[in-house]
mmCIF file of C-alpha atoms in Angstrom:
data_model
loop_
_atom_site.group_PDB
_atom_site.id
_atom_site.type_symbol
_atom_site.label_atom_id
_atom_site.label_comp_id
_atom_site.label_asym_id
_atom_site.label_seq_id
_atom_site.Cartn_x
_atom_site.Cartn_y
_atom_site.Cartn_z
ATOM 1 C CA MET A 10 -0.005 -0.022 -0.050
ATOM 2 C CA ASP A 11 1.312 3.436 -0.806
ATOM 3 C CA LYS A 12 1.634 6.293 1.763
ATOM 4 C CA ASP A 13 -1.653 8.031 0.760
ATOM 5 C CA GLY A 14 -3.564 4.722 0.882
ATOM 6 C CA LEU A 15 -2.163 3.933 4.280
ATOM 7 C CA ARG A 16 -3.069 7.400 5.585
ATOM 8 C CA LYS A 17 -6.719 6.719 4.562
ATOM 9 C CA GLU A 18 -6.621 3.238 6.118
ATOM 10 C CA ILE A 19 -5.318 4.608 9.441
ATOM 11 C CA ALA A 20 -7.978 7.296 9.448
ATOM 12 C CA GLY A 21 -10.638 4.705 9.014
ATOM 13 C CA ARG A 22 -9.234 2.654 11.817
ATOM 14 C CA LYS A 23 -9.315 5.591 14.179
ATOM 15 C CA LYS A 24 -13.046 5.927 13.666
ATOM 16 C CA LEU A 25 -13.614 2.559 15.225
ATOM 17 C CA TYR A 26 -12.613 3.809 18.629
ATOM 18 C CA THR A 27 -14.241 6.235 21.018
ATOM 19 C CA THR A 28 -12.545 9.413 22.350
ATOM 20 C CA GLU A 29 -12.686 7.772 25.807
ATOM 21 C CA GLN A 30 -10.796 4.625 24.576
ATOM 22 C CA LEU A 31 -8.146 6.764 22.874
ATOM 23 C CA ASN A 32 -7.696 8.856 26.058
ATOM 24 C CA THR A 33 -7.367 5.647 28.177
ATOM 25 C CA TRP A 34 -4.708 4.260 25.814
ATOM 26 C CA SER A 35 -2.925 7.811 25.844
ATOM 27 C CA GLU A 36 -2.735 7.493 29.639
ATOM 28 C CA LEU A 37 -1.046 4.084 29.366
ATOM 29 C CA ILE A 38 1.484 5.591 26.896
ATOM 30 C CA ARG A 39 2.225 8.368 29.267
ATOM 31 C CA LYS A 40 2.891 6.066 32.249
ATOM 32 C CA LYS A 41 5.208 3.889 30.006
ATOM 33 C CA ILE A 42 7.101 7.016 29.087
ATOM 34 C CA GLU A 43 7.426 8.136 32.699
ATOM 35 C CA ASN A 44 8.830 4.712 33.702
ATOM 36 C CA LEU A 45 11.750 5.066 31.179
ATOM 37 C CA GLU A 46 15.103 6.016 32.619
ATOM 38 C CA ILE A 47 15.709 8.209 29.559
ATOM 39 C CA PHE A 48 12.590 10.236 30.456
ATOM 40 C CA ARG A 49 13.386 10.484 34.253
ATOM 41 C CA SER A 50 16.784 11.867 33.466
ATOM 42 C CA ALA A 51 15.666 14.203 30.683
ATOM 43 C CA ARG A 52 15.576 17.955 31.550
ATOM 44 C CA THR A 53 14.272 19.138 28.199
ATOM 45 C CA VAL A 54 11.584 17.237 26.336
ATOM 46 C CA LEU A 55 10.070 18.117 22.915
ATOM 47 C CA LEU A 56 6.395 17.059 22.492
ATOM 48 C CA TYR A 57 3.686 18.040 20.178
ATOM 49 C CA HIS A 58 0.242 19.480 20.938
ATOM 50 C CA SER A 59 -2.088 16.681 19.892
ATOM 51 C CA LEU A 60 -5.049 16.790 17.584
ATOM 52 C CA PRO A 61 -8.263 14.836 18.156
ATOM 53 C CA GLY A 62 -7.581 11.163 17.418
ATOM 54 C CA GLU A 63 -3.915 11.306 18.205
ATOM 55 C CA VAL A 64 -2.099 10.164 21.383
ATOM 56 C CA GLN A 65 -3.235 12.929 23.786
ATOM 57 C CA THR A 66 -0.241 14.966 24.996
ATOM 58 C CA GLN A 67 -2.027 17.680 26.899
ATOM 59 C CA PRO A 68 -2.008 15.575 30.150
ATOM 60 C CA MET A 69 1.790 15.027 29.517
ATOM 61 C CA LEU A 70 2.391 18.744 29.058
ATOM 62 C CA SER A 71 0.364 19.785 32.205
ATOM 63 C CA GLY A 72 2.030 17.106 34.296
ATOM 64 C CA TRP A 73 5.548 17.673 33.158
ATOM 65 C CA GLN A 74 5.806 21.450 32.772
ATOM 66 C CA ASN A 75 6.827 21.963 36.348
ATOM 67 C CA GLN A 76 9.485 19.254 36.316
ATOM 68 C CA LYS A 77 11.021 19.669 32.888
ATOM 69 C CA THR A 78 11.438 22.219 30.173
ATOM 70 C CA CYS A 79 8.723 21.201 27.706
ATOM 71 C CA LEU A 80 9.043 22.408 24.127
ATOM 72 C CA LEU A 81 6.422 22.440 21.303
ATOM 73 C CA PRO A 82 6.982 22.916 17.580
ATOM 74 C CA GLN A 83 5.688 25.904 15.625
ATOM 75 C CA VAL A 84 5.463 25.561 11.905
ATOM 76 C CA VAL A 85 7.055 28.461 10.012
ATOM 77 C CA GLU A 86 7.182 28.060 6.283
ATOM 78 C CA ASN A 87 8.557 24.555 5.698
ATOM 79 C CA ASN A 88 10.284 24.084 9.091
ATOM 80 C CA LEU A 89 9.660 23.616 12.762
ATOM 81 C CA LEU A 90 10.783 26.091 15.202
ATOM 82 C CA LEU A 91 10.758 25.188 18.816
ATOM 83 C CA ARG A 92 9.274 27.238 21.570
ATOM 84 C CA LYS A 93 8.936 26.739 25.329
ATOM 85 C CA TYR A 94 5.610 25.650 26.569
ATOM 86 C CA ASN A 95 4.158 27.953 29.190
ATOM 87 C CA GLY A 96 0.745 26.468 29.728
ATOM 88 C CA GLU A 97 -2.457 26.098 27.634
ATOM 89 C CA GLU A 98 -3.175 29.798 27.899
ATOM 90 C CA SER A 99 -0.027 30.558 25.923
ATOM 91 C CA LEU A 100 -1.053 28.516 22.845
ATOM 92 C CA ARG A 101 -2.450 30.022 19.648
ATOM 93 C CA LYS A 102 -3.822 28.336 16.510
ATOM 94 C CA GLY A 103 -1.005 28.157 13.894
ATOM 95 C CA THR A 104 -0.837 27.939 10.160
ATOM 96 C CA LEU A 105 -2.075 24.344 10.060
ATOM 97 C CA ASN A 106 -4.840 24.985 12.586
ATOM 98 C CA ILE A 107 -2.760 23.192 15.315
ATOM 99 C CA LEU A 108 -2.235 24.891 18.572
ATOM 100 C CA GLU A 109 1.271 26.214 18.733
ATOM 101 C CA PRO A 110 3.340 27.792 21.496
ATOM 102 C CA THR A 111 3.996 31.532 21.892
ATOM 103 C CA GLY A 112 6.707 31.077 24.448
ATOM 104 C CA GLU A 113 10.364 31.847 24.239
ATOM 105 C CA LEU A 114 12.204 30.561 21.117
ATOM 106 C CA PHE A 115 14.410 27.564 21.906
ATOM 107 C CA ASP A 116 17.267 27.188 19.453
ATOM 108 C CA THR A 117 19.840 25.214 21.529
ATOM 109 C CA TRP A 118 18.861 21.860 19.897
ATOM 110 C CA LYS A 119 21.827 20.085 21.486
ATOM 111 C CA ASP A 120 20.154 20.674 24.896
ATOM 112 C CA ILE A 121 17.127 18.617 23.973
ATOM 113 C CA ASP A 122 17.176 15.337 25.960
ATOM 114 C CA LEU A 123 14.219 13.532 24.405
ATOM 115 C CA VAL A 124 11.898 13.983 21.437
ATOM 116 C CA LEU A 125 8.333 12.575 21.385
ATOM 117 C CA VAL A 126 7.296 12.272 17.773
ATOM 118 C CA PRO A 127 3.705 11.951 16.361
ATOM 119 C CA GLY A 128 3.004 9.715 13.497
ATOM 120 C CA LEU A 129 -0.031 8.289 11.628
ATOM 121 C CA ALA A 130 1.660 4.935 11.645
ATOM 122 C CA PHE A 131 5.006 3.304 12.571
ATOM 123 C CA ASP A 132 6.497 -0.074 11.878
ATOM 124 C CA ARG A 133 8.654 -2.211 14.127
ATOM 125 C CA ARG A 134 11.909 -0.696 12.755
ATOM 126 C CA GLY A 135 10.846 2.813 13.728
ATOM 127 C CA ASN A 136 9.848 3.984 10.205
ATOM 128 C CA ARG A 137 7.241 6.671 10.369
ATOM 129 C CA LEU A 138 4.291 7.674 8.363
ATOM 130 C CA GLY A 139 3.564 11.387 8.835
ATOM 131 C CA ARG A 140 1.105 13.718 7.265
ATOM 132 C CA GLY A 141 3.189 14.079 4.142
ATOM 133 C CA LYS A 142 4.717 17.599 4.644
ATOM 134 C CA GLY A 143 8.168 16.452 5.826
ATOM 135 C CA TYR A 144 8.415 18.806 8.737
ATOM 136 C CA TYR A 145 9.512 16.169 11.340
ATOM 137 C CA ASP A 146 11.900 14.425 8.882
ATOM 138 C CA ARG A 147 13.736 17.715 8.213
ATOM 139 C CA PHE A 148 13.873 18.337 11.875
ATOM 140 C CA LEU A 149 14.830 14.812 13.024
ATOM 141 C CA CYS A 150 17.910 14.699 10.758
ATOM 142 C CA GLN A 151 19.252 17.816 12.589
ATOM 143 C CA VAL A 152 18.719 16.693 16.229
ATOM 144 C CA SER A 153 20.806 14.165 18.124
ATOM 145 C CA ALA A 154 18.344 13.531 21.090
ATOM 146 C CA PRO A 155 16.842 10.103 21.526
ATOM 147 C CA THR A 156 13.460 9.905 19.583
ATOM 148 C CA ILE A 157 10.301 7.986 20.499
ATOM 149 C CA GLY A 158 7.338 7.680 18.319
ATOM 150 C CA ILE A 159 4.040 7.407 20.159
ATOM 151 C CA CYS A 160 0.875 5.880 18.671
ATOM 152 C CA PHE A 161 -1.914 3.403 19.312
ATOM 153 C CA ASP A 162 -1.450 -0.324 18.589
ATOM 154 C CA PHE A 163 -3.722 -0.178 15.605
ATOM 155 C CA GLN A 164 -1.254 2.266 14.038
ATOM 156 C CA ILE A 165 1.518 -0.248 13.944
ATOM 157 C CA GLU A 166 2.198 -1.612 10.474
ATOM 158 C CA LYS A 167 4.358 -4.404 9.160
ATOM 159 C CA ASN A 168 6.095 -2.037 6.759
ATOM 160 C CA ILE A 169 5.918 1.668 6.219
ATOM 161 C CA PRO A 170 6.804 2.758 2.742
ATOM 162 C CA ILE A 171 9.820 5.057 3.050
ATOM 163 C CA ASN A 172 12.077 7.157 0.790
ATOM 164 C CA GLU A 173 15.475 8.607 1.216
ATOM 165 C CA PHE A 174 14.072 11.700 3.008
ATOM 166 C CA ASP A 175 12.227 9.683 5.755
ATOM 167 C CA VAL A 176 13.883 9.603 9.191
ATOM 168 C CA PRO A 177 13.054 6.744 11.552
ATOM 169 C CA VAL A 178 12.582 7.050 15.309
ATOM 170 C CA GLN A 179 14.735 5.001 17.622
ATOM 171 C CA ARG A 180 11.789 3.641 19.662
ATOM 172 C CA VAL A 181 8.079 3.364 19.379
ATOM 173 C CA ILE A 182 5.710 3.112 22.362
ATOM 174 C CA THR A 183 1.990 2.006 22.169
ATOM 175 C CA PRO A 184 -0.317 1.082 24.986
ATOM 176 C CA GLU A 185 0.799 -2.599 24.575
ATOM 177 C CA LEU A 186 4.390 -2.362 23.187
ATOM 178 C CA ILE A 187 7.754 -0.638 23.449
ATOM 179 C CA LEU A 188 9.739 -1.224 20.266
ATOM 180 C CA PRO A 189 12.524 -2.300 20.061
#
């Protein structure tokens, strides 16, 4: 299946589950992340502000913001800028209709200790299917921090079609799995 076909397939699968079920699974993922040594020792974590149907990161942001420096991406032209998260009230709708941070610009990428990466689907090798704009691929090839893709179990595929621009994550966490 090609990338566009897989995107449609995953969108159809998401409709099979209630918001309550996705929120329950999101909480299981949060707990798994918090049990990882790499998270416990991290001082600066890059997350994303989730859309409906994605692993919900708002509880992570609110729970972690007093313990760690939490960063969120902001889409500017074809790239991601990183800004400090200062609470829900500091977010504004961005160019893609996604809530984005208005906090201080963070450009010391070497100080990022952990990156949590969204994806429509992942495979067991960490290959990722995004939304097709390449924002995260362009970012991930420039950052040296450990990367963890987070998704629901129904978003794990046997193989994700990739090209030379696609950047895999090092680990994938679902409610049931930690890969590898």
